[in-house]
Structure formats: C-alpha cells, structure tokens
Amino acid sequence: MEKEFFQNKIIKQILEKYKVLWTLNYLGGLCEWDMMTYMPKKAAFFRAEAMANLGVLRQKIFLDENFVKLIEQAEKEEGLNDYELAIVNQLKRALKHYKLLPPEFLEELDRTTCEAHEAWEKARKKNDFSIFEPLLERVIDLARKEANYLGYKEHPYDALLDIYEEGLTTKEVEDFFTPFIPKLKELLEYVKKSKNYSETNELEEEPYDTERMKELNKQTLEFLNIDPEKIRLDISVHPFTLSLGANEARITTRYHQKDFLQSLASTIHEFGHALYETQTISELTQTPIGGVGSVSLHESQSRLWEKMVGHNKEFIKAIYPEIIKISPKLENYSVEEMHRYFVKVRPSLIRTEADEITYHFHILIRFEIERDLLSGKIKVKDLPIIWNDKYKEYLGVVPSNDNEGILQDSHWAGGNIGYFPTYSIGTVISAIWKYHLEKDLGEISTLAGSKEGIAKIQEWLKEHVHKYGAIYTMKEILQKSVGEELGTTYFLDYLNKKYKEIY
Ligand code: MG
C-alpha cells in the first residue's frame, strides 16, 4: 500500500503547483549534465543563454503571487507532519533567495558561471590561469554581491556557506578546523617517520588501456550492486554526480591513461553519491524534498564508499581479476602490494587524489582563500602566489604549473563558493556512520569482500541515512539516526587505527 506522505490541503495545493518548478529543475539539470559531458563546444554561448533564461523563468514562477501566498499560509498551519514541515522549510529557504536576489542578478550569475566554466576548461587545456582569471574575478564579485543581497550576521561568507549546508557559519568552520588540523599534522609526521613511508609508488606510473579501464569501472560498479537502469557512468573533466530523482542519477569519471586508482576511486566515490540519491524515497521525487538536502551528508556517503569500502584488502581481492586485465604488467603485483598503492599517504598537489590524512589541508586552503576573497582581504590576481604559499606552508609542496595548482577544481568556475568545507565535514561524518554500521553488522573489511556484504552495507545506509532524504538537516539526521553530534573523534580514531597499522 502506498504511504500517504501529505495530508494537509494547502501542502497538496503547493505540490500540485510545484510540479512546474520541478520540471524546470529537471530540464536545467539535464542541460547542465550535457554541458559537462557531451555538449559540442560551440554550443556554449547559446547554452549559457538558455540556462540563464531558465533560471529567470524559475524565479518568476516561484514568485507567482498565488504560490507565495500558499507558502505563507502553509507556514501558519498547525499539525503538519515532518514531511510537510520539511516542504515548508525548503520552500521558505528558496523563497528567501528568490525574494532577495534580483532577477537581473540571477541571470548574470547563470550566464557568468556558464562562461566561466568554458574559460576554465580552456585555461586547463592551455595550463594557464590568466585565461580564467578575469572570469573568476567576475564570479567572486558576484559572490560578494550575493552575500550582500542574502544578508549575514558576522561574515559575508556565512551567507554562501548556508546555501550548501543550512545554518553553517564561518566561525563554525574555523572551530572545526582549529583543533582538527594539528591532530592530522601529528599523524602525518608519524607516517613520514615510518620505514614503510615512500613518496612514490610504482603503480602510479603504470599505464593502462582506457577501454579496459572502462570495463574495470563497469565491473566494479556491478560488484557494488549498481542498478544500471537507474545509474549511468560517463566521462568528464572533473568527476561529478547529477541526480534527477530517485530513479535517475548520472555519474562521471576520468581516464588519464595511467595511475588507475584515480579513475577507479572517482567511480566508486560518485557511485556513493548516486546510491544515496537513488535510495531516497521515490514518492518524494517531484516535491521540494526529493533527493538529498545536505551536501555534507552527501559527501559522507561518497567518502565512505571510496575510502572505507574501496580501500579494503577484501574489496581489492574481489575486483583483482578485473584489475589485472587493464595492463599486462599488473599481474606482477599482489593484492597486498596493490593495497599499499590504494592507501599510500604523502603530501601532494591534487585534492581529489589526496590521501585521507592530507586531504583536509587541501580543503583548509580553499576555505581560507574563499573566506578572504569574500571579505576583500585578498584579490583574485594574487591567487597563484597565495595558492603556492599556502601549499608550501600546509603541505610542503609547490605546484609547478596552474593545472597542478589553482586550476584543478571546477567549483569556482561553477560559482560554487562556500562548498569546499562540506567535503571535510562530510568525510568526518563518514566515520560516524562507519562506527555505528560496524556495531550493527560487523567490520566493513569483511563485508566489503562480497556482493552480499555490500548489499548489507547498502541496506544499513538506506535505513540510517538515505531514507531521510531532505526531510531533516544534517545535524538532525545525525541525532535521529545514531544519536551523535558532528565531531572529529570517530574520524581521528579511524585514521589512527588504519594508518598506524600500515605505517
Ligand atoms: Mg563528492
């Protein structure tokens, strides 16, 4: 029997009207996915136009008098259930944005980020930040304007953080990193002193056959019980997941012809995102609470699959027969040796390829840069120097070119300022899930070796995380599901145990 999620008459009227907005979101999502994957390059200009117009249309429909009235009425309703309350909360958040951000501004933002994405891709091809710099300047300028329109109590960056993680503030992120970073440094120092420590691993230089690598990714997804009728895998410059409801998620990876873990890890990571979306309640898909609400919780899933499942010897053993097909030399390496390649720790330049310890230094650097750009303390034109200085300070390494440095992430081109901190927060949350999951099911290291074990992990996550979708905030879900608060204790315990065994 189908569950009745919504009883309130006003909410039902809202949802009826919302279907048009859902449709526009859906089409906008498809446009975006296409832009990042298969769009012919010369389509860029008109695509940017179309997406900007779509954004304006969305705002116009949202701000329709009758629709706004319904939202205001719903706010006053008594006895709403949790689903209905969540609908009101999500719509109020959206309404606030649409009311405070002028249509000309939204249009300019959409257009600029489309152009910025093009410029970023071009800059990456030429390995030259100066191509991207003027566009980034405009993006940051718009981000500052956006913060001013939206308003904030303490720091302009607060207004942007809140877009991705409801209620998150600059102060909270600073308080998160301040005690966390020294503990990571301590562990990194321990690892570097170990006799097992090495800056390089031969497998990083091992070339592979791209077609066979694609097959390895496909087989790995199959081992992870992917539903190929819901999730598809494609290629993009920067791996990402786009979800269009519980029945449809699109993930991407990249192929660099060597260092196969990069392609494999991205596939597993994005699978974690897609699984989350496709395990939310499908009946909510066309509502404002369809899919996932918290960006941090999203990352807690991708990181759990990538690092906590994907790093296991049992997991590697299970896909080993497929791994050795991608290059004739690989059969000379044992599961044990491959495992060491998967879990190697060393300060490096690329965030997405960073190990679990040094990863958070990469995020801290981006956080500090975004915060200081917003407040006007630093300028876009000085970024290459600032970037290098910070890498030297926190990681002890300096990029030799822009692709290894400031051009590596697509977030700024997409106008996603305020997003990065959710990566660290989400990663830390993944350890909270791991702790409770293992208390219920036993060690992930055993479960990760079989499709049945994987299915158990999936079922647990569905029950404890996924089914909550966008109904509650990240902090509420942590509390409701496992009675925990956001904190780094479980994560640091996990890191210490794992890496003190290896090093
Ligand atoms: Mg991710």
Short mmCIF file of C-alpha atoms and ligand atoms in Angstrom, two decimals:
data_model
loop_
_atom_site.label_atom_id
_atom_site.label_comp_id
_atom_site.label_asym_id
_atom_site.label_seq_id
_atom_site.Cartn_x
_atom_site.Cartn_y
_atom_site.Cartn_z
CA MET A 1 0.00 0.00 0.00
CA GLU A 2 1.29 3.41 -0.90
CA LYS A 3 2.13 5.57 2.05
CA GLU A 4 0.30 8.88 2.30
CA PHE A 5 3.02 11.43 2.90
CA PHE A 6 0.90 14.54 2.65
CA GLN A 7 -2.47 15.16 4.24
CA ASN A 8 -2.63 18.92 4.57
CA LYS A 9 -4.78 20.59 1.91
CA ILE A 10 -2.53 23.60 1.45
CA ILE A 11 0.55 21.43 1.13
CA LYS A 12 -1.27 19.38 -1.50
CA GLN A 13 -2.07 22.54 -3.46
CA ILE A 14 1.56 23.64 -3.17
CA LEU A 15 2.78 20.32 -4.52
CA GLU A 16 0.41 20.49 -7.46
CA LYS A 17 1.81 23.89 -8.44
CA TYR A 18 5.37 22.84 -7.64
CA LYS A 19 5.35 20.29 -10.47
CA VAL A 20 6.11 23.04 -12.98
CA LEU A 21 9.16 24.13 -10.97
CA TRP A 22 10.23 20.54 -10.64
CA THR A 23 10.03 20.20 -14.42
CA LEU A 24 12.23 23.26 -14.95
CA ASN A 25 14.73 21.97 -12.38
CA TYR A 26 14.74 18.64 -14.14
CA LEU A 27 15.42 20.17 -17.54
CA GLY A 28 18.04 22.53 -16.10
CA GLY A 29 19.77 19.51 -14.59
CA LEU A 30 19.86 17.72 -17.93
CA CYS A 31 21.25 20.84 -19.62
CA GLU A 32 23.97 21.04 -17.02
CA TRP A 33 24.90 17.39 -17.29
CA ASP A 34 25.08 17.68 -21.05
CA MET A 35 27.23 20.81 -20.77
CA MET A 36 29.75 18.91 -18.63
CA THR A 37 29.81 15.79 -20.81
CA TYR A 38 28.74 15.71 -24.46
CA MET A 39 27.83 19.27 -25.50
CA PRO A 40 29.60 20.37 -28.71
CA LYS A 41 31.95 23.16 -27.63
CA LYS A 42 30.45 25.78 -29.92
CA ALA A 43 27.06 25.36 -28.28
CA ALA A 44 28.43 27.09 -25.19
CA PHE A 45 27.15 30.59 -25.91
CA PHE A 46 23.53 29.67 -26.57
CA ARG A 47 23.56 27.10 -23.79
CA ALA A 48 24.58 29.84 -21.38
CA GLU A 49 21.72 31.98 -22.70
CA ALA A 50 19.20 29.19 -22.36
CA MET A 51 20.28 28.31 -18.83
CA ALA A 52 20.21 31.93 -17.72
CA ASN A 53 16.70 32.33 -19.12
CA LEU A 54 15.60 29.12 -17.47
CA GLY A 55 16.82 30.47 -14.13
CA VAL A 56 14.85 33.68 -14.58
CA LEU A 57 11.73 31.74 -15.57
CA ARG A 58 12.09 29.59 -12.48
CA GLN A 59 12.26 32.64 -10.27
CA LYS A 60 9.26 34.23 -11.95
CA ILE A 61 7.12 31.13 -11.49
CA PHE A 62 8.27 30.72 -7.90
CA LEU A 63 7.41 34.32 -7.07
CA ASP A 64 3.91 33.99 -8.53
CA GLU A 65 1.58 35.72 -6.09
CA ASN A 66 -0.64 32.69 -5.54
CA PHE A 67 2.26 30.37 -4.94
CA VAL A 68 3.89 32.71 -2.42
CA LYS A 69 0.54 33.11 -0.67
CA LEU A 70 0.23 29.35 -0.33
CA ILE A 71 3.69 29.12 1.22
CA GLU A 72 2.83 31.86 3.69
CA GLN A 73 -0.42 30.11 4.51
CA ALA A 74 1.32 26.78 4.99
CA GLU A 75 3.69 28.39 7.46
CA LYS A 76 0.76 29.16 9.73
CA GLU A 77 -0.78 25.70 9.51
CA GLU A 78 -0.79 23.61 12.64
CA GLY A 79 -0.26 19.88 13.00
CA LEU A 80 1.93 19.43 9.93
CA ASN A 81 3.86 16.16 9.81
CA ASP A 82 7.64 16.02 9.31
CA TYR A 83 7.39 15.75 5.53
CA GLU A 84 5.07 18.73 5.37
CA LEU A 85 7.23 20.78 7.72
CA ALA A 86 10.25 19.99 5.57
CA ILE A 87 8.38 21.15 2.45
CA VAL A 88 7.59 24.45 4.15
CA ASN A 89 11.18 24.85 5.32
CA GLN A 90 12.68 24.13 1.89
CA LEU A 91 10.27 26.48 0.15
CA LYS A 92 10.91 29.22 2.68
CA ARG A 93 14.63 28.90 2.05
CA ALA A 94 14.09 29.09 -1.71
CA LEU A 95 11.65 31.96 -1.33
CA LYS A 96 14.16 33.91 0.70
CA HIS A 97 16.72 33.52 -2.10
CA TYR A 98 14.31 34.45 -4.86
CA LYS A 99 12.98 37.45 -3.00
CA LEU A 100 16.40 38.77 -2.06
CA LEU A 101 18.21 38.07 -5.33
CA PRO A 102 17.03 40.34 -8.20
CA PRO A 103 16.26 38.57 -11.49
CA GLU A 104 18.98 40.55 -13.30
CA PHE A 105 21.44 39.27 -10.74
CA LEU A 106 20.40 35.63 -11.16
CA GLU A 107 20.59 35.93 -14.89
CA GLU A 108 24.05 37.44 -14.71
CA LEU A 109 25.17 34.72 -12.30
CA ASP A 110 23.95 31.91 -14.57
CA ARG A 111 25.48 33.47 -17.64
CA THR A 112 28.77 34.24 -15.96
CA THR A 113 29.21 30.77 -14.49
CA CYS A 114 28.50 29.18 -17.87
CA GLU A 115 31.13 31.41 -19.47
CA ALA A 116 33.48 30.82 -16.55
CA HIS A 117 33.18 27.06 -16.99
CA GLU A 118 34.18 27.40 -20.64
CA ALA A 119 37.10 29.66 -19.74
CA TRP A 120 38.19 27.26 -17.02
CA GLU A 121 38.24 24.33 -19.47
CA LYS A 122 40.19 26.42 -21.95
CA ALA A 123 42.61 27.56 -19.24
CA ARG A 124 43.15 23.94 -18.22
CA LYS A 125 43.91 22.96 -21.81
CA LYS A 126 46.50 25.73 -22.06
CA ASN A 127 47.59 25.23 -18.45
CA ASP A 128 47.26 28.97 -17.98
CA PHE A 129 45.39 30.64 -15.13
CA SER A 130 45.42 34.04 -16.88
CA ILE A 131 42.69 32.77 -19.27
CA PHE A 132 40.40 32.03 -16.33
CA GLU A 133 41.40 34.98 -14.13
CA PRO A 134 39.03 37.69 -15.49
CA LEU A 135 36.07 35.31 -15.27
CA LEU A 136 36.96 34.28 -11.74
CA GLU A 137 37.18 37.94 -10.87
CA ARG A 138 33.59 38.33 -12.06
CA VAL A 139 32.43 35.20 -10.22
CA ILE A 140 33.91 36.43 -6.94
CA ASP A 141 32.42 39.84 -7.48
CA LEU A 142 29.00 38.23 -7.94
CA ALA A 143 29.54 36.04 -4.88
CA ARG A 144 30.19 39.15 -2.82
CA LYS A 145 27.05 40.76 -4.20
CA GLU A 146 25.10 37.60 -3.47
CA ALA A 147 26.25 37.59 0.15
CA ASN A 148 25.16 41.20 0.48
CA TYR A 149 21.74 40.51 -1.03
CA LEU A 150 21.19 37.47 1.18
CA GLY A 151 22.49 39.13 4.32
CA TYR A 152 24.61 37.70 7.14
CA LYS A 153 25.31 38.29 10.80
CA GLU A 154 29.08 38.09 11.09
CA HIS A 155 30.89 37.28 7.87
CA PRO A 156 29.78 37.64 4.21
CA TYR A 157 30.97 34.07 3.66
CA ASP A 158 28.28 32.86 6.11
CA ALA A 159 25.59 33.70 3.55
CA LEU A 160 27.25 31.42 0.99
CA LEU A 161 28.01 28.53 3.36
CA ASP A 162 24.33 28.44 4.25
CA ILE A 163 23.41 27.75 0.62
CA TYR A 164 25.14 24.36 0.77
CA GLU A 165 24.77 23.47 4.45
CA GLU A 166 21.82 25.03 6.20
CA GLY A 167 22.99 27.23 9.06
CA LEU A 168 26.74 26.60 8.66
CA THR A 169 28.90 29.64 9.55
CA THR A 170 32.49 30.77 9.02
CA LYS A 171 33.09 30.63 12.75
CA GLU A 172 31.81 27.07 12.91
CA VAL A 173 34.15 26.01 10.09
CA GLU A 174 37.08 27.73 11.81
CA ASP A 175 36.23 25.98 15.08
CA PHE A 176 36.04 22.70 13.20
CA PHE A 177 39.50 23.04 11.64
CA THR A 178 41.38 24.61 14.54
CA PRO A 179 41.72 21.51 16.77
CA PHE A 180 41.46 19.06 13.86
CA ILE A 181 44.43 20.20 11.74
CA PRO A 182 47.17 19.77 14.42
CA LYS A 183 45.98 16.19 15.06
CA LEU A 184 46.27 15.44 11.36
CA LYS A 185 49.72 17.01 11.25
CA GLU A 186 50.78 14.82 14.15
CA LEU A 187 49.62 11.67 12.38
CA LEU A 188 51.27 12.76 9.14
CA GLU A 189 54.57 13.25 10.97
CA TYR A 190 54.23 9.74 12.42
CA VAL A 191 53.62 8.29 8.95
CA LYS A 192 56.55 10.16 7.43
CA LYS A 193 58.92 8.72 10.02
CA SER A 194 57.83 5.14 9.30
CA LYS A 195 60.17 2.83 7.41
CA ASN A 196 57.21 2.00 5.16
CA TYR A 197 56.85 5.63 4.07
CA SER A 198 57.52 6.41 0.45
CA GLU A 199 56.83 9.49 -1.66
CA THR A 200 56.12 7.38 -4.72
CA ASN A 201 54.56 4.09 -5.72
CA GLU A 202 55.43 2.29 -8.98
CA LEU A 203 51.78 1.65 -9.72
CA GLU A 204 51.18 5.38 -10.15
CA GLU A 205 53.30 5.29 -13.30
CA GLU A 206 51.78 2.13 -14.69
CA PRO A 207 49.93 2.93 -17.94
CA TYR A 208 46.63 1.23 -18.68
CA ASP A 209 44.39 0.58 -21.64
CA THR A 210 41.48 3.03 -21.46
CA GLU A 211 38.89 0.66 -22.91
CA ARG A 212 39.88 -1.99 -20.38
CA MET A 213 39.84 0.58 -17.61
CA LYS A 214 36.26 1.40 -18.58
CA GLU A 215 35.46 -2.27 -18.24
CA LEU A 216 37.10 -2.37 -14.80
CA ASN A 217 34.94 0.54 -13.67
CA LYS A 218 31.86 -1.18 -15.05
CA GLN A 219 32.67 -4.46 -13.32
CA THR A 220 33.41 -2.66 -10.06
CA LEU A 221 30.04 -0.94 -10.19
CA GLU A 222 28.44 -4.29 -10.82
CA PHE A 223 30.21 -5.72 -7.76
CA LEU A 224 28.78 -2.75 -5.84
CA ASN A 225 25.28 -3.90 -6.87
CA ILE A 226 24.64 -0.85 -9.03
CA ASP A 227 21.25 -0.70 -10.74
CA PRO A 228 22.28 0.10 -14.33
CA GLU A 229 18.71 1.06 -15.15
CA LYS A 230 18.97 3.93 -12.68
CA ILE A 231 22.61 5.00 -12.75
CA ARG A 232 24.86 5.58 -15.78
CA LEU A 233 28.58 6.25 -15.99
CA ASP A 234 30.16 8.77 -18.41
CA ILE A 235 33.34 10.83 -18.77
CA SER A 236 34.03 14.45 -17.79
CA VAL A 237 36.99 16.71 -17.00
CA HIS A 238 36.02 16.74 -13.34
CA PRO A 239 34.10 13.73 -11.97
CA PHE A 240 30.64 14.55 -10.63
CA THR A 241 27.18 13.17 -9.92
CA LEU A 242 23.96 14.65 -11.18
CA SER A 243 20.78 13.23 -9.79
CA LEU A 244 17.35 13.81 -11.25
CA GLY A 245 15.30 11.91 -8.70
CA ALA A 246 15.28 8.51 -7.08
CA ASN A 247 15.16 6.74 -10.45
CA GLU A 248 17.91 8.59 -12.25
CA ALA A 249 21.48 9.51 -11.38
CA ARG A 250 24.35 10.20 -13.74
CA ILE A 251 27.95 9.82 -12.61
CA THR A 252 31.22 10.53 -14.38
CA THR A 253 34.86 9.61 -14.06
CA ARG A 254 38.05 10.43 -15.99
CA TYR A 255 40.77 8.49 -17.75
CA HIS A 256 44.38 9.63 -17.56
CA GLN A 257 45.93 6.52 -19.14
CA LYS A 258 47.97 5.82 -16.02
CA ASP A 259 47.61 5.62 -12.23
CA PHE A 260 44.42 3.53 -12.45
CA LEU A 261 43.33 4.22 -8.88
CA GLN A 262 42.34 7.78 -9.85
CA SER A 263 39.76 6.62 -12.33
CA LEU A 264 38.58 3.75 -10.13
CA ALA A 265 38.36 5.83 -6.95
CA SER A 266 36.34 8.54 -8.73
CA THR A 267 33.94 5.92 -10.00
CA ILE A 268 33.44 4.47 -6.52
CA HIS A 269 33.18 7.94 -4.98
CA GLU A 270 30.49 9.12 -7.39
CA PHE A 271 28.72 5.79 -7.00
CA GLY A 272 28.38 6.63 -3.30
CA HIS A 273 26.66 9.90 -4.20
CA ALA A 274 24.37 8.23 -6.73
CA LEU A 275 23.43 5.39 -4.41
CA TYR A 276 22.36 7.91 -1.80
CA GLU A 277 20.07 9.74 -4.20
CA THR A 278 18.57 6.57 -5.64
CA GLN A 279 17.87 5.19 -2.17
CA THR A 280 15.85 8.21 -1.07
CA ILE A 281 12.05 7.91 -1.06
CA SER A 282 10.98 7.83 -4.71
CA GLU A 283 7.48 9.16 -3.98
CA LEU A 284 9.09 12.45 -2.94
CA THR A 285 10.96 12.92 -6.22
CA GLN A 286 8.69 15.63 -7.66
CA THR A 287 8.49 17.58 -4.40
CA PRO A 288 10.83 20.21 -2.90
CA ILE A 289 12.19 17.48 -0.61
CA GLY A 290 13.02 15.00 -3.35
CA GLY A 291 16.61 13.73 -3.18
CA VAL A 292 19.23 14.74 -0.65
CA GLY A 293 19.30 18.03 1.28
CA SER A 294 22.66 18.16 3.00
CA VAL A 295 25.80 18.47 0.89
CA SER A 296 27.93 17.27 3.82
CA LEU A 297 25.85 14.14 4.26
CA HIS A 298 26.21 13.56 0.54
CA GLU A 299 29.97 13.59 0.88
CA SER A 300 29.78 11.33 3.93
CA GLN A 301 28.41 8.67 1.58
CA SER A 302 30.85 9.07 -1.30
CA ARG A 303 33.81 9.07 1.06
CA LEU A 304 32.57 6.04 2.94
CA TRP A 305 32.41 4.02 -0.28
CA GLU A 306 35.61 5.38 -1.76
CA LYS A 307 37.86 5.09 1.29
CA MET A 308 36.25 2.80 3.82
CA VAL A 309 34.93 0.18 1.41
CA GLY A 310 37.20 0.78 -1.59
CA HIS A 311 40.43 0.60 0.42
CA ASN A 312 39.76 -2.78 1.88
CA LYS A 313 42.00 -5.72 1.03
CA GLU A 314 38.92 -7.92 0.70
CA PHE A 315 37.41 -5.48 -1.73
CA ILE A 316 40.60 -5.24 -3.75
CA LYS A 317 40.84 -9.03 -3.73
CA ALA A 318 37.31 -9.26 -5.11
CA ILE A 319 37.99 -6.98 -8.09
CA TYR A 320 41.64 -8.07 -8.53
CA PRO A 321 40.89 -10.39 -11.51
CA GLU A 322 39.42 -7.36 -13.31
CA ILE A 323 42.22 -5.01 -12.26
CA ILE A 324 44.98 -7.14 -13.77
CA LYS A 325 43.26 -7.05 -17.16
CA ILE A 326 43.91 -3.33 -17.65
CA SER A 327 47.66 -3.77 -18.12
CA PRO A 328 49.78 -6.90 -18.67
CA LYS A 329 52.26 -5.81 -16.00
CA LEU A 330 49.74 -5.66 -13.20
CA GLU A 331 49.67 -9.38 -12.53
CA ASN A 332 53.16 -8.98 -11.11
CA TYR A 333 51.63 -7.15 -8.17
CA SER A 334 49.97 -8.96 -5.29
CA VAL A 335 46.77 -7.84 -3.59
CA GLU A 336 48.99 -6.76 -0.68
CA GLU A 337 51.10 -4.53 -2.96
CA MET A 338 48.04 -3.07 -4.60
CA HIS A 339 46.57 -2.33 -1.22
CA ARG A 340 49.67 -0.32 -0.33
CA TYR A 341 49.14 1.73 -3.50
CA PHE A 342 45.50 2.37 -2.54
CA VAL A 343 46.30 3.60 0.97
CA LYS A 344 49.56 5.47 0.40
CA VAL A 345 49.95 8.70 2.35
CA ARG A 346 52.11 11.61 1.22
CA PRO A 347 51.62 15.36 0.83
CA SER A 348 50.59 16.03 -2.76
CA LEU A 349 49.20 18.69 -5.05
CA ILE A 350 45.84 17.41 -6.25
CA ARG A 351 42.92 17.42 -3.82
CA THR A 352 40.88 14.64 -5.43
CA GLU A 353 43.91 12.37 -5.39
CA ALA A 354 44.94 13.19 -1.83
CA ASP A 355 45.08 10.59 0.92
CA GLU A 356 42.74 10.65 3.88
CA ILE A 357 45.15 12.48 6.16
CA THR A 358 46.41 15.29 3.94
CA TYR A 359 43.04 15.76 2.18
CA HIS A 360 41.86 18.19 4.82
CA PHE A 361 44.82 20.53 4.29
CA HIS A 362 43.61 20.96 0.71
CA ILE A 363 40.15 21.89 1.96
CA LEU A 364 41.51 24.24 4.61
CA ILE A 365 43.47 26.10 1.91
CA ARG A 366 40.37 26.58 -0.24
CA PHE A 367 38.31 27.61 2.76
CA GLU A 368 40.82 30.27 3.80
CA ILE A 369 41.06 31.58 0.24
CA GLU A 370 37.29 31.79 -0.24
CA ARG A 371 36.76 33.42 3.14
CA ASP A 372 39.45 36.04 2.46
CA LEU A 373 38.30 36.70 -1.11
CA LEU A 374 34.80 37.36 0.19
CA SER A 375 35.95 39.75 2.87
CA GLY A 376 38.23 41.50 0.36
CA LYS A 377 41.37 40.65 2.32
CA ILE A 378 42.93 39.08 -0.77
CA LYS A 379 42.50 39.60 -4.54
CA VAL A 380 41.98 37.20 -7.45
CA LYS A 381 45.06 38.44 -9.28
CA ASP A 382 47.26 37.42 -6.34
CA LEU A 383 45.79 33.92 -6.10
CA PRO A 384 48.55 31.96 -7.86
CA ILE A 385 51.08 33.29 -5.35
CA ILE A 386 48.77 32.84 -2.36
CA TRP A 387 47.93 29.32 -3.51
CA ASN A 388 51.58 28.34 -3.75
CA ASP A 389 52.44 29.91 -0.39
CA LYS A 390 49.67 28.03 1.36
CA TYR A 391 50.61 24.72 -0.25
CA LYS A 392 54.15 25.26 0.89
CA GLU A 393 53.03 26.12 4.41
CA TYR A 394 50.49 23.33 4.97
CA LEU A 395 51.73 20.54 2.72
CA GLY A 396 55.34 21.38 1.98
CA VAL A 397 54.81 21.03 -1.78
CA VAL A 398 54.53 23.67 -4.52
CA PRO A 399 52.79 23.18 -7.90
CA SER A 400 54.98 23.59 -10.97
CA ASN A 401 52.05 24.76 -13.11
CA ASP A 402 48.47 26.05 -12.89
CA ASN A 403 46.77 22.73 -13.64
CA GLU A 404 48.50 21.20 -10.63
CA GLY A 405 47.53 24.24 -8.63
CA ILE A 406 44.78 26.75 -8.81
CA LEU A 407 43.03 25.36 -11.92
CA GLN A 408 42.48 21.88 -10.54
CA ASP A 409 38.91 22.23 -9.26
CA SER A 410 35.80 23.27 -11.20
CA HIS A 411 33.92 24.69 -8.19
CA TRP A 412 34.88 28.33 -8.61
CA ALA A 413 34.07 28.26 -12.33
CA GLY A 414 30.63 26.95 -11.39
CA GLY A 415 30.15 29.75 -8.87
CA ASN A 416 30.09 27.23 -6.02
CA ILE A 417 31.79 29.38 -3.40
CA GLY A 418 31.18 28.00 0.09
CA TYR A 419 31.03 24.38 -1.00
CA PHE A 420 34.51 23.10 -0.08
CA PRO A 421 34.14 22.95 3.73
CA THR A 422 31.35 20.37 3.29
CA TYR A 423 33.99 17.95 1.97
CA SER A 424 35.86 17.88 5.26
CA ILE A 425 32.72 17.88 7.35
CA GLY A 426 31.22 15.08 5.25
CA THR A 427 34.37 13.00 5.47
CA VAL A 428 34.37 13.26 9.23
CA ILE A 429 30.72 12.20 9.29
CA SER A 430 31.52 9.10 7.24
CA ALA A 431 33.47 7.78 10.23
CA ILE A 432 30.43 8.26 12.46
CA TRP A 433 28.40 6.06 10.10
CA LYS A 434 31.20 3.52 9.93
CA TYR A 435 31.34 3.21 13.70
CA HIS A 436 27.62 2.58 14.07
CA LEU A 437 27.34 0.41 10.99
CA GLU A 438 30.10 -1.88 12.28
CA LYS A 439 28.45 -2.07 15.69
CA ASP A 440 25.37 -3.46 13.95
CA LEU A 441 26.85 -5.51 11.12
CA GLY A 442 30.47 -6.30 11.96
CA GLU A 443 33.58 -4.97 10.23
CA ILE A 444 33.35 -3.34 6.83
CA SER A 445 36.62 -5.11 5.96
CA THR A 446 34.72 -8.40 5.98
CA LEU A 447 31.55 -7.11 4.37
CA ALA A 448 33.46 -5.42 1.53
CA GLY A 449 34.59 -8.77 0.13
CA SER A 450 31.26 -9.97 -1.24
CA LYS A 451 28.22 -8.69 -3.06
CA GLU A 452 26.07 -9.89 -0.16
CA GLY A 453 28.19 -7.96 2.33
CA ILE A 454 27.99 -4.88 0.11
CA ALA A 455 24.20 -5.27 -0.02
CA LYS A 456 24.11 -5.29 3.79
CA ILE A 457 26.05 -2.02 3.93
CA GLN A 458 23.66 -0.53 1.37
CA GLU A 459 20.61 -1.61 3.32
CA TRP A 460 22.04 -0.19 6.55
CA LEU A 461 22.77 3.14 4.91
CA LYS A 462 19.31 3.25 3.40
CA GLU A 463 17.72 2.72 6.81
CA HIS A 464 20.02 5.04 8.75
CA VAL A 465 20.81 7.81 6.27
CA HIS A 466 19.28 7.65 2.80
CA LYS A 467 15.62 7.34 3.69
CA TYR A 468 15.74 10.69 5.48
CA GLY A 469 16.45 12.43 2.15
CA ALA A 470 15.94 16.16 2.51
CA ILE A 471 13.40 15.80 5.31
CA TYR A 472 15.79 16.85 8.08
CA THR A 473 19.03 18.82 8.36
CA MET A 474 22.42 17.14 8.63
CA LYS A 475 22.57 17.67 12.40
CA GLU A 476 19.03 16.36 12.88
CA ILE A 477 19.75 13.21 10.89
CA LEU A 478 22.92 12.51 12.89
CA GLN A 479 20.90 12.90 16.06
CA LYS A 480 17.82 10.94 14.97
CA SER A 481 19.68 8.12 13.34
CA VAL A 482 22.59 7.38 15.67
CA GLY A 483 22.29 9.96 18.48
CA GLU A 484 25.53 11.69 17.53
CA GLU A 485 26.75 15.24 17.10
CA LEU A 486 29.15 16.48 14.46
CA GLY A 487 32.69 15.84 15.73
CA THR A 488 36.08 14.57 14.61
CA THR A 489 36.63 11.91 17.32
CA TYR A 490 35.47 8.86 15.35
CA PHE A 491 37.32 10.01 12.28
CA LEU A 492 40.61 10.56 14.09
CA ASP A 493 40.26 7.17 15.82
CA TYR A 494 39.64 5.55 12.47
CA LEU A 495 42.65 7.25 10.84
CA ASN A 496 44.97 6.44 13.70
CA LYS A 497 44.00 2.79 13.76
CA LYS A 498 44.18 2.38 10.00
CA TYR A 499 47.44 4.20 9.33
CA LYS A 500 49.33 3.07 12.40
CA GLU A 501 48.71 -0.48 11.21
CA ILE A 502 50.03 0.28 7.73
CA TYR A 503 52.92 2.55 8.76
MG MG B 1 31.90 14.20 -3.84
#
